[in-house]
GROMACS .gro file of N, CA and C in nm:
model
  333
    1MET      N    1  14.321   6.535   5.211
    1MET     CA    2  14.320   6.459   5.338
    1MET      C    3  14.230   6.495   5.417
    2VAL      N    4  14.131   6.426   5.515
    2VAL     CA    5  14.049   6.441   5.601
    2VAL      C    6  14.101   6.529   5.707
    3GLY      N    7  14.042   6.614   5.719
    3GLY     CA    8  14.127   6.723   5.831
    3GLY      C    9  14.184   6.816   5.803
    4LEU      N   10  14.245   6.821   5.660
    4LEU     CA   11  14.324   6.914   5.634
    4LEU      C   12  14.275   7.020   5.479
    5GLN      N   13  14.139   6.976   5.438
    5GLN     CA   14  14.080   7.012   5.322
    5GLN      C   15  14.028   7.155   5.315
    6ALA      N   16  14.001   7.218   5.456
    6ALA     CA   17  13.953   7.346   5.478
    6ALA      C   18  14.063   7.457   5.524
    7ARG      N   19  14.195   7.382   5.549
    7ARG     CA   20  14.307   7.468   5.601
    7ARG      C   21  14.397   7.500   5.475
    8ARG      N   22  14.476   7.598   5.513
    8ARG     CA   23  14.576   7.653   5.440
    8ARG      C   24  14.731   7.594   5.509
    9VAL      N   25  14.754   7.516   5.447
    9VAL     CA   26  14.877   7.448   5.495
    9VAL      C   27  14.985   7.516   5.446
   10VAL      N   28  15.073   7.603   5.534
   10VAL     CA   29  15.216   7.653   5.487
   10VAL      C   30  15.341   7.585   5.550
   11GLN      N   31  15.351   7.475   5.625
   11GLN     CA   32  15.478   7.393   5.620
   11GLN      C   33  15.404   7.262   5.640
   12LEU      N   34  15.482   7.156   5.605
   12LEU     CA   35  15.496   7.010   5.628
   12LEU      C   36  15.609   6.962   5.659
   13ALA      N   37  15.626   6.866   5.746
   13ALA     CA   38  15.732   6.799   5.779
   13ALA      C   39  15.686   6.631   5.793
   14ALA      N   40  15.783   6.544   5.742
   14ALA     CA   41  15.713   6.425   5.734
   14ALA      C   42  15.832   6.306   5.810
   15GLY      N   43  15.791   6.263   5.898
   15GLY     CA   44  15.877   6.172   5.934
   15GLY      C   45  15.897   6.022   5.908
   16GLY      N   46  15.931   5.901   5.980
   16GLY     CA   47  15.941   5.787   5.926
   16GLY      C   48  15.777   5.708   5.922
   17ALA      N   49  15.722   5.746   6.011
   17ALA     CA   50  15.578   5.704   5.997
   17ALA      C   51  15.488   5.799   6.068
   18HIS      N   52  15.499   5.917   6.059
   18HIS     CA   53  15.394   6.043   6.099
   18HIS      C   54  15.434   6.187   6.016
   19SER      N   55  15.323   6.304   6.059
   19SER     CA   56  15.385   6.368   5.964
   19SER      C   57  15.301   6.501   6.061
   20LEU      N   58  15.370   6.588   6.034
   20LEU     CA   59  15.309   6.742   6.078
   20LEU      C   60  15.281   6.861   5.985
   21ALA      N   61  15.189   6.938   6.022
   21ALA     CA   62  15.156   7.047   5.922
   21ALA      C   63  15.124   7.151   6.031
   22LEU      N   64  15.152   7.280   5.973
   22LEU     CA   65  15.116   7.422   6.013
   22LEU      C   66  15.035   7.479   5.914
   23ASP      N   67  14.907   7.538   5.977
   23ASP     CA   68  14.848   7.630   5.880
   23ASP      C   69  14.867   7.771   5.906
   24ASP      N   70  14.789   7.828   5.814
   24ASP     CA   71  14.828   7.994   5.817
   24ASP      C   72  14.760   8.052   5.935
   25GLY      N   73  14.688   7.985   6.002
   25GLY     CA   74  14.645   8.039   6.131
   25GLY      C   75  14.715   7.995   6.250
   26GLY      N   76  14.845   7.912   6.219
   26GLY     CA   77  14.899   7.879   6.349
   26GLY      C   78  14.878   7.757   6.400
   27ALA      N   79  14.785   7.706   6.365
   27ALA     CA   80  14.750   7.541   6.420
   27ALA      C   81  14.824   7.456   6.384
   28LEU      N   82  14.909   7.376   6.502
   28LEU     CA   83  15.002   7.248   6.479
   28LEU      C   84  14.915   7.136   6.445
   29LEU      N   85  14.919   7.063   6.338
   29LEU     CA   86  14.856   6.934   6.352
   29LEU      C   87  14.949   6.850   6.307
   30GLY      N   88  14.909   6.707   6.378
   30GLY     CA   89  15.004   6.575   6.339
   30GLY      C   90  14.900   6.478   6.312
   31TRP      N   91  14.963   6.369   6.271
   31TRP     CA   92  14.902   6.230   6.264
   31TRP      C   93  15.002   6.121   6.215
   32GLY      N   94  14.952   6.042   6.238
   32GLY     CA   95  15.053   5.901   6.226
   32GLY      C   96  15.061   5.810   6.341
   33ALA      N   97  15.204   5.755   6.287
   33ALA     CA   98  15.247   5.707   6.464
   33ALA      C   99  15.254   5.779   6.572
   34ASN      N  100  15.247   5.730   6.699
   34ASN     CA  101  15.258   5.788   6.793
   34ASN      C  102  15.330   5.710   6.909
   35HIS      N  103  15.379   5.581   6.880
   35HIS     CA  104  15.429   5.497   6.971
   35HIS      C  105  15.531   5.547   7.060
   36ALA      N  106  15.594   5.641   6.994
   36ALA     CA  107  15.722   5.697   7.098
   36ALA      C  108  15.692   5.863   7.142
   37GLY      N  109  15.566   5.881   7.112
   37GLY     CA  110  15.521   6.028   7.135
   37GLY      C  111  15.565   6.127   7.042
   38GLN      N  112  15.574   6.078   6.935
   38GLN     CA  113  15.606   6.142   6.822
   38GLN      C  114  15.495   6.279   6.795
   39LEU      N  115  15.390   6.271   6.825
   39LEU     CA  116  15.295   6.370   6.789
   39LEU      C  117  15.301   6.452   6.889
   40GLY      N  118  15.339   6.430   7.043
   40GLY     CA  119  15.338   6.516   7.139
   40GLY      C  120  15.225   6.489   7.251
   41LEU      N  121  15.157   6.386   7.187
   41LEU     CA  122  15.034   6.313   7.307
   41LEU      C  123  15.075   6.267   7.386
   42HIS      N  124  15.000   6.272   7.507
   42HIS     CA  125  15.038   6.174   7.599
   42HIS      C  126  14.994   6.014   7.570
   43GLN      N  127  14.899   6.005   7.497
   43GLN     CA  128  14.872   5.873   7.472
   43GLN      C  129  14.950   5.834   7.350
   44GLY      N  130  14.969   5.688   7.382
   44GLY     CA  131  15.042   5.635   7.267
   44GLY      C  132  14.988   5.587   7.142
   45ASP      N  133  14.856   5.601   7.110
   45ASP     CA  134  14.795   5.559   7.030
   45ASP      C  135  14.800   5.636   6.873
   46ASP      N  136  14.791   5.583   6.770
   46ASP     CA  137  14.844   5.631   6.657
   46ASP      C  138  14.725   5.719   6.599
   47ARG      N  139  14.719   5.823   6.537
   47ARG     CA  140  14.620   5.886   6.488
   47ARG      C  141  14.632   5.892   6.314
   48LEU      N  142  14.493   5.849   6.267
   48LEU     CA  143  14.488   5.803   6.125
   48LEU      C  144  14.456   5.927   6.037
   49GLN      N  145  14.368   6.041   6.143
   49GLN     CA  146  14.380   6.162   6.072
   49GLN      C  147  14.429   6.282   6.149
   50PRO      N  148  14.442   6.397   6.068
   50PRO     CA  149  14.548   6.539   6.174
   50PRO      C  150  14.462   6.543   6.269
   51VAL      N  151  14.491   6.597   6.380
   51VAL     CA  152  14.481   6.622   6.505
   51VAL      C  153  14.556   6.728   6.537
   52GLN      N  154  14.467   6.857   6.607
   52GLN     CA  155  14.554   6.962   6.657
   52GLN      C  156  14.593   6.938   6.760
   53LEU      N  157  14.733   6.984   6.760
   53LEU     CA  158  14.843   6.947   6.870
   53LEU      C  159  14.831   7.062   6.946
   54ARG      N  160  14.818   7.183   6.901
   54ARG     CA  161  14.858   7.345   6.960
   54ARG      C  162  14.827   7.437   6.884
   55THR      N  163  14.830   7.545   6.932
   55THR     CA  164  14.832   7.670   6.862
   55THR      C  165  14.962   7.768   6.881
   56MET      N  166  15.043   7.768   6.773
   56MET     CA  167  15.166   7.811   6.772
   56MET      C  168  15.153   7.976   6.772
   57PRO      N  169  15.201   8.076   6.857
   57PRO     CA  170  15.184   8.210   6.855
   57PRO      C  171  15.239   8.273   6.743
   58ARG      N  172  15.161   8.393   6.685
   58ARG     CA  173  15.228   8.435   6.563
   58ARG      C  174  15.345   8.547   6.614
   59ALA      N  175  15.470   8.526   6.515
   59ALA     CA  176  15.587   8.618   6.524
   59ALA      C  177  15.538   8.742   6.491
   60PRO      N  178  15.609   8.835   6.529
   60PRO     CA  179  15.572   8.961   6.438
   60PRO      C  180  15.639   8.961   6.312
   61PRO      N  181  15.588   9.034   6.212
   61PRO     CA  182  15.633   9.057   6.078
   61PRO      C  183  15.751   9.069   6.068
   62PRO      N  184  15.811   9.035   5.921
   62PRO     CA  185  15.951   9.046   5.909
   62PRO      C  186  15.954   9.206   5.863
   63PRO      N  187  16.092   9.242   5.855
   63PRO     CA  188  16.086   9.406   5.830
   63PRO      C  189  16.083   9.385   5.667
   64PRO      N  190  16.063   9.517   5.612
   64PRO     CA  191  16.044   9.531   5.496
   64PRO      C  192  16.170   9.493   5.422
   65GLU      N  193  16.133   9.436   5.262
   65GLU     CA  194  16.232   9.409   5.183
   65GLU      C  195  16.298   9.520   5.183
   66PRO      N  196  16.437   9.509   5.169
   66PRO     CA  197  16.544   9.644   5.120
   66PRO      C  198  16.509   9.685   4.953
   67ARG      N  199  16.507   9.829   4.945
   67ARG     CA  200  16.445   9.851   4.793
   67ARG      C  201  16.554   9.756   4.683
   68GLY      N  202  16.482   9.714   4.587
   68GLY     CA  203  16.526   9.638   4.471
   68GLY      C  204  16.548   9.499   4.503
   69ALA      N  205  16.512   9.468   4.628
   69ALA     CA  206  16.524   9.310   4.639
   69ALA      C  207  16.438   9.239   4.597
   70PRO      N  208  16.402   9.115   4.552
   70PRO     CA  209  16.278   9.043   4.503
   70PRO      C  210  16.187   8.978   4.646
   71PRO      N  211  16.075   8.997   4.598
   71PRO     CA  212  15.981   8.972   4.700
   71PRO      C  213  16.018   8.845   4.778
   72GLY      N  214  15.965   8.850   4.913
   72GLY     CA  215  16.032   8.744   4.990
   72GLY      C  216  15.920   8.620   4.946
   73GLY      N  217  15.816   8.639   4.928
   73GLY     CA  218  15.680   8.527   4.875
   73GLY      C  219  15.568   8.563   4.962
   74ALA      N  220  15.462   8.503   4.926
   74ALA     CA  221  15.349   8.515   4.952
   74ALA      C  222  15.308   8.456   5.086
   75ALA      N  223  15.387   8.359   5.155
   75ALA     CA  224  15.346   8.288   5.264
   75ALA      C  225  15.353   8.350   5.371
   76PRO      N  226  15.260   8.345   5.498
   76PRO     CA  227  15.273   8.418   5.599
   76PRO      C  228  15.425   8.418   5.679
   77PHE      N  229  15.443   8.496   5.751
   77PHE     CA  230  15.585   8.449   5.828
   77PHE      C  231  15.539   8.408   5.983
   78TYR      N  232  15.575   8.290   6.013
   78TYR     CA  233  15.535   8.255   6.163
   78TYR      C  234  15.666   8.263   6.240
   79GLY      N  235  15.803   8.220   6.203
   79GLY     CA  236  15.910   8.186   6.277
   79GLY      C  237  15.898   8.049   6.363
   80TRP      N  238  15.829   7.992   6.293
   80TRP     CA  239  15.853   7.808   6.318
   80TRP      C  240  15.925   7.745   6.220
   81ALA      N  241  15.979   7.634   6.262
   81ALA     CA  242  16.042   7.534   6.178
   81ALA      C  243  16.002   7.424   6.205
   82LEU      N  244  15.925   7.316   6.115
   82LEU     CA  245  15.912   7.188   6.164
   82LEU      C  246  15.998   7.130   6.134
   83CYS      N  247  16.019   6.989   6.205
   83CYS     CA  248  16.114   6.894   6.175
   83CYS      C  249  16.051   6.747   6.213
   84ALA      N  250  16.082   6.643   6.142
   84ALA     CA  251  16.038   6.498   6.204
   84ALA      C  252  16.138   6.428   6.141
   85GLY      N  253  16.139   6.310   6.245
   85GLY     CA  254  16.250   6.208   6.168
   85GLY      C  255  16.183   6.077   6.222
   86GLU      N  256  16.263   5.984   6.230
   86GLU     CA  257  16.178   5.845   6.244
   86GLU      C  258  16.087   5.823   6.359
   87ALA      N  259  16.168   5.884   6.444
   87ALA     CA  260  16.055   5.849   6.605
   87ALA      C  261  16.083   5.997   6.676
   88HIS      N  262  16.091   6.107   6.624
   88HIS     CA  263  16.088   6.219   6.692
   88HIS      C  264  15.991   6.366   6.612
   89SER      N  265  15.994   6.453   6.679
   89SER     CA  266  15.931   6.554   6.589
   89SER      C  267  15.977   6.686   6.669
   90ALA      N  268  16.019   6.815   6.593
   90ALA     CA  269  16.066   6.915   6.662
   90ALA      C  270  15.991   7.052   6.588
   91VAL      N  271  15.954   7.140   6.680
   91VAL     CA  272  15.932   7.255   6.648
   91VAL      C  273  16.028   7.368   6.712
   92ALA      N  274  16.081   7.460   6.627
   92ALA     CA  275  16.206   7.515   6.642
   92ALA      C  276  16.135   7.670   6.628
   93ARG      N  277  16.199   7.759   6.705
   93ARG     CA  278  16.161   7.895   6.650
   93ARG      C  279  16.266   7.927   6.592
   94ARG      N  280  16.220   8.018   6.491
   94ARG     CA  281  16.362   8.030   6.383
   94ARG      C  282  16.305   8.165   6.304
   95ALA      N  283  16.405   8.239   6.281
   95ALA     CA  284  16.377   8.377   6.219
   95ALA      C  285  16.396   8.370   6.070
   96PHE      N  286  16.285   8.381   6.004
   96PHE     CA  287  16.311   8.353   5.839
   96PHE      C  288  16.330   8.496   5.785
   97PRO      N  289  16.376   8.513   5.693
   97PRO     CA  290  16.399   8.650   5.585
   97PRO      C  291  16.256   8.715   5.558
   98GLY      N  292  16.125   8.633   5.580
   98GLY     CA  293  16.047   8.699   5.494
   98GLY      C  294  15.955   8.599   5.457
   99ALA      N  295  16.008   8.454   5.431
   99ALA     CA  296  15.904   8.344   5.371
   99ALA      C  297  15.972   8.224   5.408
  100PHE      N  298  15.901   8.136   5.413
  100PHE     CA  299  15.942   7.996   5.430
  100PHE      C  300  16.062   7.946   5.373
  101PRO      N  301  16.148   7.884   5.404
  101PRO     CA  302  16.277   7.821   5.306
  101PRO      C  303  16.222   7.695   5.268
  102LYS      N  304  16.266   7.674   5.195
  102LYS     CA  305  16.251   7.537   5.091
  102LYS      C  306  16.271   7.419   5.206
  103ARG      N  307  16.349   7.421   5.281
  103ARG     CA  308  16.402   7.299   5.379
  103ARG      C  309  16.418   7.390   5.516
  104SER      N  310  16.336   7.312   5.579
  104SER     CA  311  16.348   7.377   5.724
  104SER      C  312  16.431   7.264   5.803
  105CYS      N  313  16.456   7.156   5.795
  105CYS     CA  314  16.519   7.068   5.847
  105CYS      C  315  16.665   7.017   5.812
  106PRO      N  316  16.792   7.024   5.860
  106PRO     CA  317  16.892   7.006   5.799
  106PRO      C  318  16.900   6.900   5.692
  107ALA      N  319  16.984   6.887   5.604
  107ALA     CA  320  17.004   6.786   5.495
  107ALA      C  321  17.035   6.651   5.570
  108PRO      N  322  17.004   6.544   5.523
  108PRO     CA  323  17.054   6.412   5.571
  108PRO      C  324  17.211   6.407   5.534
  109PRO      N  325  17.296   6.326   5.588
  109PRO     CA  326  17.454   6.338   5.560
  109PRO      C  327  17.427   6.212   5.414
  110PRO      N  328  17.546   6.265   5.316
  110PRO     CA  329  17.524   6.173   5.211
  110PRO      C  330  17.579   6.074   5.221
  111PRO      N  331  17.513   5.984   5.157
  111PRO     CA  332  17.545   5.810   5.188
  111PRO      C  333  17.696   5.780   5.163
   0.00000   0.00000   0.00000
C-alpha cells in the first residue's frame, strides 16, 4: 500500500471503513473513512492513503523473561493497543508481557 511500503508495521486495526497502523518507530497512521472523525482529524474528509496522525511515546522495555520461559517475540514493546470499530477508533495504553498479543480488541459477542 502506498505510504506503508518503507515502514515496519507492528500493529493493525481495521474498522468498518477505516484502518489504523502503528509502525516500529511509534508513528500512528490512519486511512479510510473519516466522516465521523474516526481518524482523529478535524476535517471530515476521507483519506485514501495512510497519513501520520501522531507519534506515540515509547514505553519502557518489558522486564526480562523469567528463566526457562519461552521468548516473548521479536516485536518491539510499545504499550499501546489499537482498536477500530464501525465509526470509532481507540488507542489505549496497555502493558504487554513482552510482545504484542494476537488480539488487542475484545472479541465480538457470539451471534
